[in-house]
Every structure is written in C-alpha cells, then in structure tokens.
Amino acid sequence: DQQVKQNSPSLSVQEGRISILNCDYTNSMFDYFLWYKKYPAEGPTFLISISSIKDKNEDGRFTVFLNKSAKHLSLHIVPSQPGDSAVYFCAASAEYGNKLVFGAGTILRVKS
Amino acid sequence: DTAVSQTPKYLVTQMGNDKSIKCEQNLGHDTMYWYKQDSKKFLKIMFSYNNKELIINETVPNRFSPKSPDKAHLNLHINSLELGDSAVYFCASSHSRGVVDQPQHFGDGTRLSIL
C-alpha cells in the first residue's frame, strides 16, 4: 500500500527552465514532508521540507508547495541546472515523527 | 569529513551466510535508522534506535537484528541470508522525534548481493 506516490518515473527539462516534480499522499496523518535528492552510488541528501501548517517553503532555487486538501505537494526548481540531474524522492511523516515514508522517486534530467 | 558512514560499501556473499553492516555518525544525533531500498527503488524503514533504545521495528524477518552499542553507532546483522535480501541498505541519523526541520541524514548505502 503506497502511501506516498510519485507518478512520474522521469522528467526531462531544458537548462534554465523550471522543473516541477509532483508527489501525492494518502495518509491524512502526515504532517511533515521532505524532498531528498540522490545521485548514483550515494545516499539521499536532504533538499527542502515543509510542515503541514505552511503551504509554501522556499530555499534559493527550490520551492515546495503543499496542498493539504488535495494531499499533493510539488517541488519547483528554477532555473534548472545540469547539476540538478538526479533522482528526487518525496517523503512524509506523521506527528513530526521519525518514520519517513518514501515515494519511488522521479529521475530528473536537465539538458544543457 | 563523512557525517554518516557505513561499511562495507559492497557485500557479495552466498545464501545461508551471516553478515554484518556497520554504521557510524559523527553529527551528534541521538536517533539512527536502517532503510532497505529494494529492486523497485522504494526506500523502506526497517529499524530505528533512539539513544540505544529500539523505537521502530517494522515487519522485518527476525533474521535481521540491529545492535546499537552507543548512540553514534547502529549495526545491522543478518543471519541465514536469502536471495530476497539482495538490496541496498541505507543507514541514517537525525535528532529526536518531534524536532521540526531536523531531517534525516543518510549514508551512501551498502549494496548487498546474494549469490
């Protein structure tokens, strides 16, 4: 039973344009959401997070939007750079707890 | 200066053997985790320890036994390895539950291959 879904296995974007990665969740108890970035042969690296009391969080080129009523979040990267090419995982937890539930990931390719 | 380090990076062994994977963190975190990334690329939590106490124990065969000698170390011992144990195992650490904006930090993974 997938509680966190990333329905796009891959995304290809031109350098300088916006990348939008999407994530849906089913568990209404989730209150903390994170995005991780992963390069091959490395562990996931934390990118940005958002708590359920917010609907937007920004950090440089990265912005996460949360729509609680739709149980949907998205990660916007603008402008996209070739170094952003990686697998992006969406994750969620309940009660700010430590048990993270991950999506399957989306492979982002930024073409120069 | 590695924050979460796990050894070995690769582990190739025969079915039925017993093996261990070690994990150490130097971030001063008090909670550590083991995740398994299967062939479908999902990362699933297996165990979590807080200050050497087991706090999360997902439905994992009891052939898997975590051991935390102190809060900076969490090792994973696997008995009687099976083909289905082939996966990448990730160790992670964080501050305690309930601390917002304290994300988990991951090691680079151990790729376990069972022949």
CSV table of C-alpha atoms in Angstrom, one decimal:
chain,number,residue,atom,x,y,z
A,1,ASP,CA,0.0,0.0,0.0
A,2,GLN,CA,1.8,3.1,-1.3
A,3,GLN,CA,1.1,6.0,1.0
A,4,VAL,CA,3.4,8.3,-0.9
A,5,LYS,CA,3.2,8.3,-4.7
A,6,GLN,CA,5.4,9.9,-7.3
A,7,ASN,CA,3.6,9.0,-10.5
A,8,SER,CA,6.2,10.3,-12.9
A,9,PRO,CA,9.2,8.0,-13.1
A,10,SER,CA,11.2,10.5,-15.1
A,11,LEU,CA,11.2,14.1,-16.2
A,12,SER,CA,13.4,15.9,-18.8
A,13,VAL,CA,13.9,19.6,-18.7
A,14,GLN,CA,16.0,22.1,-20.6
A,15,GLU,CA,18.6,24.0,-18.6
A,16,GLY,CA,17.3,27.3,-17.4
A,17,ARG,CA,13.7,26.2,-17.4
A,18,ILE,CA,11.5,25.3,-14.5
A,19,SER,CA,11.4,21.7,-13.2
A,20,ILE,CA,8.2,20.6,-11.4
A,21,LEU,CA,8.2,17.3,-9.5
A,22,ASN,CA,5.0,16.1,-8.1
A,23,CYS,CA,4.0,13.9,-5.1
A,24,ASP,CA,0.7,12.7,-3.8
A,25,TYR,CA,0.0,11.1,-0.4
A,26,THR,CA,-3.0,9.2,1.0
A,27,ASN,CA,-2.4,9.3,4.8
A,28,SER,CA,-4.1,12.4,6.3
A,29,MET,CA,-2.0,12.0,9.5
A,30,PHE,CA,1.2,13.1,7.6
A,31,ASP,CA,2.2,16.5,8.8
A,32,TYR,CA,5.8,16.9,7.7
A,33,PHE,CA,7.1,16.5,4.1
A,34,LEU,CA,10.5,16.4,2.7
A,35,TRP,CA,12.3,16.2,-0.6
A,36,TYR,CA,15.6,14.3,-1.0
A,37,LYS,CA,17.9,14.3,-3.9
A,38,LYS,CA,20.0,11.3,-4.8
A,39,TYR,CA,23.0,10.8,-7.1
A,40,PRO,CA,24.1,7.3,-8.2
A,41,ALA,CA,26.1,5.4,-5.6
A,42,GLU,CA,25.4,8.0,-3.0
A,43,GLY,CA,22.8,8.3,-0.2
A,44,PRO,CA,19.8,10.6,-0.4
A,45,THR,CA,20.6,14.2,0.5
A,46,PHE,CA,18.1,16.4,2.2
A,47,LEU,CA,16.9,19.2,0.0
A,48,ILE,CA,13.9,21.0,1.5
A,49,SER,CA,11.0,20.3,3.8
A,50,ILE,CA,7.6,21.7,4.7
A,51,SER,CA,5.3,21.3,7.7
A,52,SER,CA,1.5,21.0,7.3
A,53,ILE,CA,1.0,24.4,8.9
A,54,LYS,CA,2.5,26.0,5.8
A,55,ASP,CA,1.6,25.9,2.1
A,56,LYS,CA,5.0,27.1,0.7
A,57,ASN,CA,8.6,26.9,1.7
A,58,GLU,CA,11.4,28.4,-0.3
A,59,ASP,CA,15.2,27.9,-0.3
A,60,GLY,CA,17.1,29.5,-3.1
A,61,ARG,CA,16.1,27.9,-6.4
A,62,PHE,CA,14.0,25.3,-4.7
A,63,THR,CA,10.3,25.9,-3.6
A,64,VAL,CA,8.0,23.3,-2.2
A,65,PHE,CA,4.2,23.8,-2.3
A,66,LEU,CA,1.8,21.9,-0.2
A,67,ASN,CA,-1.9,21.5,-1.0
A,68,LYS,CA,-3.4,19.6,2.0
A,69,SER,CA,-6.9,19.4,0.7
A,70,ALA,CA,-5.6,17.7,-2.4
A,71,LYS,CA,-3.0,15.7,-0.5
A,72,HIS,CA,-0.5,16.9,-3.0
A,73,LEU,CA,2.9,18.5,-2.9
A,74,SER,CA,5.3,19.7,-5.6
A,75,LEU,CA,8.9,20.7,-5.8
A,76,HIS,CA,9.8,23.6,-8.2
A,77,ILE,CA,13.4,24.1,-9.3
A,78,VAL,CA,14.1,27.3,-11.1
A,79,PRO,CA,16.2,27.8,-13.0
A,80,SER,CA,17.1,24.2,-13.6
A,81,GLN,CA,20.8,23.4,-13.9
A,82,PRO,CA,22.6,20.3,-15.3
A,83,GLY,CA,23.9,19.5,-11.8
A,84,ASP,CA,20.3,19.1,-10.7
A,85,SER,CA,20.1,15.9,-12.7
A,86,ALA,CA,19.4,13.2,-10.0
A,87,VAL,CA,16.6,11.1,-8.5
A,88,TYR,CA,14.3,13.1,-6.3
A,89,PHE,CA,12.4,11.4,-3.5
A,90,CYS,CA,9.4,12.7,-1.8
A,91,ALA,CA,9.0,11.6,1.9
A,92,ALA,CA,6.4,12.2,4.6
A,93,SER,CA,6.0,11.5,8.3
A,94,ALA,CA,3.2,11.8,10.9
A,95,GLU,CA,3.4,13.8,14.2
A,96,TYR,CA,6.8,15.1,13.1
A,97,GLY,CA,7.9,11.6,13.8
A,98,ASN,CA,11.0,9.9,12.6
A,99,LYS,CA,9.3,7.2,10.5
A,100,LEU,CA,9.7,8.5,7.0
A,101,VAL,CA,7.6,7.0,4.2
A,102,PHE,CA,9.2,7.5,0.8
A,103,GLY,CA,7.9,7.6,-2.7
A,104,ALA,CA,9.5,5.7,-5.5
A,105,GLY,CA,11.4,8.7,-6.8
A,106,THR,CA,11.5,10.7,-10.0
A,107,ILE,CA,14.6,10.8,-12.3
A,108,LEU,CA,15.2,14.4,-13.3
A,109,ARG,CA,17.4,15.0,-16.4
A,110,VAL,CA,18.4,18.6,-17.1
A,111,LYS,CA,19.7,19.0,-20.6
A,112,SER,CA,22.2,21.7,-21.5
B,1,ASP,CA,34.5,14.7,6.7
B,2,THR,CA,31.8,12.0,6.4
B,3,ALA,CA,28.8,12.5,8.5
B,4,VAL,CA,27.1,9.1,8.2
B,5,SER,CA,29.4,6.4,7.2
B,6,GLN,CA,28.6,2.7,6.6
B,7,THR,CA,30.8,-0.2,5.8
B,8,PRO,CA,31.2,-2.1,3.7
B,9,LYS,CA,30.0,-0.3,0.5
B,10,TYR,CA,29.6,-3.6,-1.4
B,11,LEU,CA,29.0,-7.0,0.1
B,12,VAL,CA,28.7,-10.2,-2.1
B,13,THR,CA,28.1,-13.4,-0.3
B,14,GLN,CA,26.5,-16.8,-0.6
B,15,MET,CA,23.0,-17.8,0.5
B,16,GLY,CA,22.9,-19.0,4.1
B,17,ASN,CA,25.8,-16.9,5.3
B,18,ASP,CA,25.7,-14.4,8.2
B,19,LYS,CA,26.9,-10.9,7.6
B,20,SER,CA,27.0,-7.5,9.3
B,21,ILE,CA,26.9,-3.9,8.1
B,22,LYS,CA,28.3,-1.2,10.3
B,23,CYS,CA,27.1,2.4,10.6
B,24,GLU,CA,28.6,5.4,12.4
B,25,GLN,CA,27.5,9.0,12.6
B,26,ASN,CA,29.5,12.0,13.8
B,27,LEU,CA,26.7,14.5,13.7
B,28,GLY,CA,25.8,14.3,17.4
B,29,HIS,CA,22.4,12.8,16.6
B,30,ASP,CA,20.6,10.6,19.0
B,31,THR,CA,18.4,8.6,16.6
B,32,MET,CA,19.6,6.2,13.9
B,33,TYR,CA,17.8,4.2,11.3
B,34,TRP,CA,18.2,1.4,8.8
B,35,TYR,CA,16.4,1.5,5.5
B,36,LYS,CA,16.2,-1.0,2.7
B,37,GLN,CA,15.9,0.0,-1.0
B,38,ASP,CA,14.5,-2.9,-3.0
B,39,SER,CA,14.6,-3.6,-6.7
B,40,LYS,CA,11.6,-1.2,-7.2
B,41,LYS,CA,13.7,1.6,-5.7
B,42,PHE,CA,11.4,2.2,-2.7
B,43,LEU,CA,13.2,3.2,0.5
B,44,LYS,CA,11.5,1.4,3.4
B,45,ILE,CA,12.3,1.8,7.0
B,46,MET,CA,13.4,-1.3,8.9
B,47,PHE,CA,14.5,-0.1,12.3
B,48,SER,CA,15.1,3.0,14.4
B,49,TYR,CA,17.0,3.5,17.6
B,50,ASN,CA,16.9,6.5,19.9
B,51,ASN,CA,19.7,6.6,22.5
B,52,LYS,CA,20.3,2.9,22.0
B,53,GLU,CA,16.6,2.1,22.5
B,54,LEU,CA,14.6,0.4,19.7
B,55,ILE,CA,11.7,2.7,18.8
B,56,ILE,CA,10.7,1.5,15.3
B,57,ASN,CA,10.7,-2.1,14.3
B,58,GLU,CA,8.8,-2.7,11.0
B,59,THR,CA,7.8,-6.0,9.8
B,60,VAL,CA,11.2,-7.4,9.2
B,61,PRO,CA,12.2,-11.1,9.4
B,62,ASN,CA,13.9,-11.8,12.7
B,63,ARG,CA,17.0,-12.9,10.8
B,64,PHE,CA,17.7,-9.2,10.9
B,65,SER,CA,19.0,-7.9,14.2
B,66,PRO,CA,20.1,-4.3,14.8
B,67,LYS,CA,22.6,-3.5,17.5
B,68,SER,CA,23.4,-0.1,18.9
B,69,PRO,CA,26.4,-0.1,21.2
B,70,ASP,CA,26.1,3.7,21.6
B,71,LYS,CA,24.1,6.5,20.1
B,72,ALA,CA,26.7,7.1,17.4
B,73,HIS,CA,26.6,3.5,16.1
B,74,LEU,CA,23.9,1.3,14.7
B,75,ASN,CA,25.0,-2.0,13.2
B,76,LEU,CA,22.8,-4.5,11.2
B,77,HIS,CA,23.4,-8.2,11.5
B,78,ILE,CA,21.7,-10.6,9.1
B,79,ASN,CA,21.6,-14.3,9.7
B,80,SER,CA,21.0,-17.0,7.1
B,81,LEU,CA,21.0,-14.7,4.1
B,82,GLU,CA,18.4,-15.3,1.4
B,83,LEU,CA,18.2,-14.3,-2.3
B,84,GLY,CA,15.5,-11.8,-1.4
B,85,ASP,CA,17.8,-9.9,0.9
B,86,SER,CA,19.7,-8.6,-2.1
B,87,ALA,CA,19.2,-4.8,-1.9
B,88,VAL,CA,20.9,-1.5,-1.0
B,89,TYR,CA,20.8,-0.9,2.8
B,90,PHE,CA,21.0,2.7,3.9
B,91,CYS,CA,21.8,4.0,7.4
B,92,ALA,CA,20.5,7.4,8.5
B,93,SER,CA,20.6,9.6,11.6
B,94,SER,CA,18.7,12.6,13.0
B,95,HIS,CA,17.8,14.5,16.1
B,96,SER,CA,15.0,13.1,18.2
B,97,ARG,CA,11.4,12.8,17.2
B,98,GLY,CA,9.4,15.9,17.4
B,99,VAL,CA,12.1,18.3,16.3
B,100,VAL,CA,10.9,20.0,13.1
B,101,ASP,CA,13.4,20.9,10.4
B,102,GLN,CA,15.8,18.2,11.6
B,103,PRO,CA,15.9,15.9,8.6
B,104,GLN,CA,17.5,12.5,8.5
B,105,HIS,CA,21.0,12.3,7.1
B,106,PHE,CA,21.8,9.3,5.0
B,107,GLY,CA,25.0,7.2,4.5
B,108,ASP,CA,26.0,6.2,0.9
B,109,GLY,CA,24.5,2.7,1.2
B,110,THR,CA,25.7,-0.9,1.3
B,111,ARG,CA,24.9,-2.9,-1.8
B,112,LEU,CA,24.3,-6.5,-0.7
B,113,SER,CA,24.3,-9.2,-3.4
B,114,ILE,CA,23.4,-12.8,-2.5
B,115,LEU,CA,24.6,-15.4,-4.9
